[in-house]
Short mmCIF file of C-alpha atoms in Angstrom, two decimals:
data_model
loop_
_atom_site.label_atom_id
_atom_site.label_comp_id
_atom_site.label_asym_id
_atom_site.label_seq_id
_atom_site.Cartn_x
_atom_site.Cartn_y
_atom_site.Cartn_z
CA UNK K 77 80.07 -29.15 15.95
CA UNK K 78 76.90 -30.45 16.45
CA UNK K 79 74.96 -27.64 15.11
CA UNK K 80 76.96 -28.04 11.93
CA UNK K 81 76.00 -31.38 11.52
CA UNK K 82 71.99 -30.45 11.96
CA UNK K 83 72.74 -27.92 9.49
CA UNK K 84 74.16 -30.51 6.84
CA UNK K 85 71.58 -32.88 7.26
CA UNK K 86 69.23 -30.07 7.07
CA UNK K 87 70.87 -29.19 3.94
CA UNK K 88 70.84 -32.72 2.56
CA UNK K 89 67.57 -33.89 3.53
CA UNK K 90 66.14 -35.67 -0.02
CA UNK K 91 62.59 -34.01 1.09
CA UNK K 92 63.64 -30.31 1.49
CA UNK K 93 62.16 -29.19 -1.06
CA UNK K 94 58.91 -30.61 -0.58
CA UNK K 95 58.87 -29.40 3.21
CA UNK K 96 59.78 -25.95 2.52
CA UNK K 97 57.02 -25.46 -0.29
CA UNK K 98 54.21 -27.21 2.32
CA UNK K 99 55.67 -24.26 4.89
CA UNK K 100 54.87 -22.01 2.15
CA UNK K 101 51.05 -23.38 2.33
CA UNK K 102 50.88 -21.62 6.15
CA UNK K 103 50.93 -18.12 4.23
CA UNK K 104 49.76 -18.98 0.67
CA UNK K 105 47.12 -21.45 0.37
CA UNK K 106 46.36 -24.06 -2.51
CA UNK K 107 48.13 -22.40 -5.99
CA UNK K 108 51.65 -24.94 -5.55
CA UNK K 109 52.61 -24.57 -8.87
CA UNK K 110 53.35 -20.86 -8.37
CA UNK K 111 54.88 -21.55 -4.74
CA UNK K 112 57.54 -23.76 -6.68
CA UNK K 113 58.23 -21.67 -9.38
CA UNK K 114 58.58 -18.49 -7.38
CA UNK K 115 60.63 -20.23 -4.93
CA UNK K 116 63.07 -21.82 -7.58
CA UNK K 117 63.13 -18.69 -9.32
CA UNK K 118 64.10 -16.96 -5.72
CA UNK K 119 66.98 -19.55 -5.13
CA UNK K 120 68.26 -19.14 -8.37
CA UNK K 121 69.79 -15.43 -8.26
CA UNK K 122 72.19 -17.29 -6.29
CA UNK K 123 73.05 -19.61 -9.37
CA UNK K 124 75.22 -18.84 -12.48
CA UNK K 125 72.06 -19.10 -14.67
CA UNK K 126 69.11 -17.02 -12.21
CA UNK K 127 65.99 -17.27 -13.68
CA UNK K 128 63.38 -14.94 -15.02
CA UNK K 129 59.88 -15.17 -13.83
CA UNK K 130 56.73 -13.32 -15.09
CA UNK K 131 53.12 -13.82 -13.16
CA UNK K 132 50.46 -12.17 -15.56
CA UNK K 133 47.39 -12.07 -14.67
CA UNK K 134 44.08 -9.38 -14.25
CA UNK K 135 44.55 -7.05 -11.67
CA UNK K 136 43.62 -7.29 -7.87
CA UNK K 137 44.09 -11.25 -8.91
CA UNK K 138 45.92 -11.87 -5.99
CA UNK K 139 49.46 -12.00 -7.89
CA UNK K 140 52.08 -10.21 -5.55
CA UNK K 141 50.91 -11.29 -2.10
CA UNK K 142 52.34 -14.78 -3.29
CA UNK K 143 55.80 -12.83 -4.12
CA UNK K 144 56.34 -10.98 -0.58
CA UNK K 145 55.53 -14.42 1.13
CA UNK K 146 58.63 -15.73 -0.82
CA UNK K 147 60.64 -13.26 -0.44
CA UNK K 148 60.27 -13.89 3.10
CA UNK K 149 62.85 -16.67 2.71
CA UNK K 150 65.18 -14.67 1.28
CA UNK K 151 67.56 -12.18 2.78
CA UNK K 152 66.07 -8.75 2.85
CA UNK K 153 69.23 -6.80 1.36
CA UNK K 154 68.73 -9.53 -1.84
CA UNK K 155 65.38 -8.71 -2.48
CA UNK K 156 64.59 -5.74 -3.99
CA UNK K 157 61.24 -5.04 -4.25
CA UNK K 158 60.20 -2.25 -7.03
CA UNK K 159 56.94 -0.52 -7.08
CA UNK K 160 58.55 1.21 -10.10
CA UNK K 161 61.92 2.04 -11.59
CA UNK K 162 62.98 4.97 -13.85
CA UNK K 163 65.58 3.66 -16.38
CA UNK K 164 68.56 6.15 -14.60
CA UNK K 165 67.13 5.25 -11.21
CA UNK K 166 68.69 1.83 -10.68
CA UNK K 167 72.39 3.64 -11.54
CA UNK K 168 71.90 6.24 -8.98
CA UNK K 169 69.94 4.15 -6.14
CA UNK K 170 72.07 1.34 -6.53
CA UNK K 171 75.54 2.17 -8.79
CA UNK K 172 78.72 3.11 -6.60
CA UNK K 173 81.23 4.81 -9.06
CA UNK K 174 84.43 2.35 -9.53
CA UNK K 175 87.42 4.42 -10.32
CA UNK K 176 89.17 1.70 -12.15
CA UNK K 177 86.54 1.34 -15.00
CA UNK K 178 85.65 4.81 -15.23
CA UNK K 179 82.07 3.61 -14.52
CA UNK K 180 79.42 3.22 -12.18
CA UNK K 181 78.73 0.04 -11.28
CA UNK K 182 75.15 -1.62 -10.33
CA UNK K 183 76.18 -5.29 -9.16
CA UNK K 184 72.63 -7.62 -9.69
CA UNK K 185 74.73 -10.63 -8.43
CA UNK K 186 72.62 -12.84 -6.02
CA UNK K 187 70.10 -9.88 -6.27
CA UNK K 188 66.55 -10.81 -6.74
CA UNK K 189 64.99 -7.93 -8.52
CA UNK K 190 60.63 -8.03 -7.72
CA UNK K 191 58.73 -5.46 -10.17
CA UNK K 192 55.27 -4.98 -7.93
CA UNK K 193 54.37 -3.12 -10.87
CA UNK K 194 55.40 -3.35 -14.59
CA UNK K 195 58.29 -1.12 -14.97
CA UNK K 196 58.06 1.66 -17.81
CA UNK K 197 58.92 0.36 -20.81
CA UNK K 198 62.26 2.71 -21.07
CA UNK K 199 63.14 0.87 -18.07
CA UNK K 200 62.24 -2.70 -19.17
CA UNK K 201 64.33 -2.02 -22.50
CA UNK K 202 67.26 -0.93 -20.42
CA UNK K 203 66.97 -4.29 -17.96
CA UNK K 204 66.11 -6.67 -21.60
CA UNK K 205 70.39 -6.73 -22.21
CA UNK K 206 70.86 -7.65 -18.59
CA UNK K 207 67.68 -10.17 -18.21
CA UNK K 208 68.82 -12.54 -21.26
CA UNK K 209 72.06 -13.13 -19.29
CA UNK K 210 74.14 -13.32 -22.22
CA UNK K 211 77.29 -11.88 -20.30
CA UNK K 212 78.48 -11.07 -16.93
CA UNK K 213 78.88 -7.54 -17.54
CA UNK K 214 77.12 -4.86 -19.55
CA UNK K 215 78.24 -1.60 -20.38
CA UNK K 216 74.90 1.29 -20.92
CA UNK K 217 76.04 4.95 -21.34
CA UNK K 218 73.72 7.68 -20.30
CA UNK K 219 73.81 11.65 -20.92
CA UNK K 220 73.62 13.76 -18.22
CA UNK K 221 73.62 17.33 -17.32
CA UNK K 222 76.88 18.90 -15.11
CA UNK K 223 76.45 21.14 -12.04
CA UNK K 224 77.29 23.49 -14.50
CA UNK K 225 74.54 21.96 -16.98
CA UNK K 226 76.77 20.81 -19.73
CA UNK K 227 75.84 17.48 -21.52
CA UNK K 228 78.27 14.81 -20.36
CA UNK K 229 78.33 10.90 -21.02
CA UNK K 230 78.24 7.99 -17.93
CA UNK K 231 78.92 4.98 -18.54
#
């Protein structure tokens, strides 16, 4: 019981926020601003509305060593971190095929998706529908070849 009650004042604590992002400052020195976005942008894949975060910048400019040390507070089967992605890749890496729907389904729910690289733009197109969050589920259908190499649709 007791350790319940650490964790809910743990949870509650008014000053959480501030004392995890000064944690952060152990492993990524000065830049805060992109410590609380990329946290907050973390914690929100677990929200009905996640967030979409872009860090531009030259490169070698120190952008993605900021990301890993994030993701560090973060499950590691929710983080996904992509050094690239073919369009059909994230079906067959990640897609189990659901009998019901006839489909193959790629659930993204509490998934935090981390692009090391800038994904192809195929592969950015496919991910725009899903990224804009404008409904739960989207259907894509692909053409594939057969074992026996006849053209056949996925959805």
């Amino acid at each position: 019981m007791k350790s319940y009650r650490r964790i809910y004042q743990f949870l509650h604590d008014p000053d959480l926020f501030r004392k995890i992002i000064d944690h952060m400052s152990k492993w990524i020195k000065r830049d805060e601003t992109n410590r609380k976005l990329l946290f907050l942008t973390f914690l929100s894949a677990f929200t009905k509305n996640p967030l979409n975060l872009c860090l531009k910048g030259p490169s070698s400019s120190g952008k993605t060593y900021p990301v890993i040390q994030t993701s560090r507070y973060f499950n590691e089967q929710d983080v996904w971190m992509l050094g690239g992605l073919s369009p059909k890749a994230l079906i067959h890496e990640y897609g189990s095929y659901d009998k019901s729907k006839h489909a193959y389904v790629v659930s993204l729910e509490k998934k935090i998706l981390v692009f090391v690289d800038i994904p192809s733009i195929e592969t950015f197109d496919l991910l725009k529908p899903i990224l804009s969050h404008d409904k739960n589920e989207i259907e894509y259908r692909i053409v594939e070849r057969s074992k026996k190499g006849k053209l056949q649709t996925k959805h």
